[in-house]
Coordinates of C-alpha atoms in Angstrom, one line a residue:
M215 CA -65.2 2.8 63.2
K216 CA -61.5 3.0 62.2
L217 CA -61.7 1.9 59.1
L218 CA -65.0 4.6 58.2
D219 CA -61.7 7.6 60.1
L220 CA -59.5 6.3 58.3
S221 CA -60.7 6.5 54.9
I222 CA -62.1 9.6 55.5
I223 CA -59.1 11.3 56.2
L224 CA -57.8 9.8 53.2
M225 CA -60.2 10.9 50.9
I226 CA -59.5 14.2 52.5
V227 CA -56.2 15.1 52.2
G228 CA -56.4 13.7 48.7
I229 CA -58.7 16.3 47.8
L230 CA -56.5 18.4 50.1
L231 CA -53.9 17.3 47.8
I232 CA -55.5 18.3 44.8
I233 CA -56.6 21.8 45.7
V234 CA -53.1 22.7 46.5
S235 CA -51.5 21.6 43.5
F236 CA -53.9 23.8 41.4
F237 CA -51.9 26.7 42.7
F238 CA -48.8 25.8 42.4
K239 CA -47.5 26.9 38.8
N240 CA -46.0 24.5 36.6
N241 CA -42.7 23.8 35.8
A242 CA -42.6 22.4 32.5
K243 CA -43.9 24.6 31.0
K244 CA -41.1 27.1 31.7
V245 CA -38.7 24.9 31.3
E246 CA -40.2 24.0 27.6
Q247 CA -39.7 27.8 27.1
D248 CA -36.4 28.0 28.1
V249 CA -35.2 25.6 26.0
E250 CA -36.8 26.8 22.8
E251 CA -35.4 30.1 23.9
L252 CA -32.3 28.4 23.9
S253 CA -32.5 26.7 20.3
I254 CA -33.9 29.4 18.8
S255 CA -30.5 31.5 20.2
I256 CA -28.6 28.9 18.9
F257 CA -29.8 28.1 15.7
Q258 CA -29.2 32.2 15.2
E259 CA -25.2 31.6 15.9
T260 CA -25.2 28.9 13.9
N261 CA -26.3 30.9 10.9
N262 CA -23.9 33.7 11.8
L263 CA -21.1 31.4 11.6
K264 CA -21.6 30.1 8.5
R265 CA -22.5 33.4 7.2
R266 CA -18.9 34.5 8.4
L267 CA -16.9 30.9 7.4
K268 CA -18.5 32.5 3.7
I269 CA -17.2 35.7 3.7
V270 CA -13.9 34.3 4.7
E271 CA -14.1 31.6 2.4
E272 CA -14.7 33.8 -0.4
E273 CA -12.3 36.0 1.1
L274 CA -9.5 33.4 0.7
L275 CA -10.8 32.8 -3.5
L276 CA -10.2 36.1 -4.2
E277 CA -7.2 37.4 -2.2
P278 CA -3.8 36.2 -4.4
E279 CA -2.0 37.4 -1.8
F280 CA -2.7 35.2 0.3
Q281 CA 0.4 34.6 3.1
V282 CA 0.2 32.5 6.2
K283 CA 1.6 34.4 9.4
S284 CA 5.3 32.7 10.9
N285 CA 3.7 32.6 14.1
S286 CA 0.3 30.4 13.2
A287 CA 2.9 28.1 11.4
Q288 CA 4.4 26.7 14.5
N289 CA 0.9 26.1 15.6
N290 CA -0.5 24.5 12.2
M291 CA 2.7 22.3 11.6
Q292 CA 0.6 20.0 14.7
N293 CA -1.9 19.3 12.0
P294 CA -1.0 18.1 9.0
K295 CA -4.5 18.7 7.1
V296 CA -4.5 22.3 7.8
Q297 CA -0.6 22.8 6.8
Q298 CA -1.7 21.0 3.4
V299 CA -4.6 23.3 2.9
I300 CA -2.2 25.8 3.2
Q301 CA 0.5 24.8 0.9
A302 CA -2.5 23.9 -1.3
V303 CA -3.5 28.2 -0.9
Q304 CA -0.2 29.2 -1.4
Q305 CA 0.8 26.5 -5.0
A306 CA -2.9 28.2 -6.2
A307 CA -1.5 32.1 -5.0
Q308 CA 2.1 31.6 -6.7
A309 CA 0.0 29.8 -9.8
S310 CA -2.0 32.8 -10.4
K311 CA 1.0 35.3 -9.8
A312 CA 2.7 33.3 -12.8
G313 CA -0.3 33.3 -15.0
Q314 CA -1.1 36.7 -15.0
G315 CA 1.2 37.1 -18.1
S316 CA -0.2 35.0 -20.1
P317 CA -3.7 32.9 -19.1
Q318 CA -3.1 29.5 -22.0
T319 CA 0.1 29.2 -19.7
K320 CA -1.1 29.5 -15.7
N321 CA -0.5 26.3 -14.3
I322 CA -4.2 25.4 -13.1
H323 CA -4.2 23.1 -9.6
Q324 CA -5.7 20.2 -9.7
I325 CA -8.3 20.8 -7.4
I326 CA -10.0 23.5 -9.7
V327 CA -9.6 20.6 -12.7
S328 CA -11.2 18.2 -10.3
Q329 CA -14.1 20.4 -10.2
V330 CA -14.4 22.3 -13.7
L331 CA -15.0 18.0 -14.7
E332 CA -17.3 17.3 -11.7
L333 CA -19.8 20.5 -12.7
N334 CA -19.1 19.8 -16.6
K335 CA -20.6 16.2 -15.5
Q336 CA -23.0 17.6 -14.0
G337 CA -24.0 19.2 -17.2
L338 CA -23.5 23.3 -16.3
S339 CA -22.4 25.6 -19.6
V340 CA -18.8 26.6 -19.9
A341 CA -19.8 30.1 -19.3
D342 CA -21.0 28.9 -15.4
I343 CA -18.4 27.1 -15.3
S344 CA -15.8 29.9 -16.0
I345 CA -18.0 31.9 -13.4
R346 CA -18.0 29.5 -10.7
S347 CA -14.3 28.5 -11.1
N348 CA -12.6 31.9 -12.0
L349 CA -11.0 30.9 -15.0
T350 CA -11.4 31.7 -18.0
E351 CA -13.8 30.1 -21.0
E352 CA -11.0 29.2 -23.0
Q353 CA -9.1 27.8 -19.7
V354 CA -12.4 25.9 -19.2
R355 CA -12.6 24.6 -22.5
Q356 CA -8.8 23.5 -22.4
V357 CA -9.3 21.2 -19.2
I358 CA -12.4 19.4 -20.0
S359 CA -11.2 18.6 -24.1
N360 CA -7.7 17.2 -22.3
G361 CA -10.0 15.3 -19.3
G362 CA -7.8 17.4 -16.3
R363 CA -5.0 16.4 -17.8

């Protein structure tokens, strides 16, 4: 009789627990929804940062007068890669200033030369390469004919 009472009590407790579980909200769905909202938010922020970075890159390529301020130059001394990039940009700006009088004598930066050669290998036309590299078509032809020398 005691065994029968114990099994009946366990069945009643199990049924009660099943009924009570229907009344509690499922927290997994809320957590899943929060994670989804967070991932959408991160995706939007990433896209915003990419757009801003693209705008900054375009401004740096379009502004030959770009100069680094002295107080930020002290911070950049710690990172040699940043220093190399700054020097390359400044050299390109100086070459742009020096070559404004005659486009034939303009000193073309090695990065642009390698970009022109790579675009030529990809089969782009001289006009397309000229647009992408901000060089005249004559300069592009000259770089291709010289093989980058």
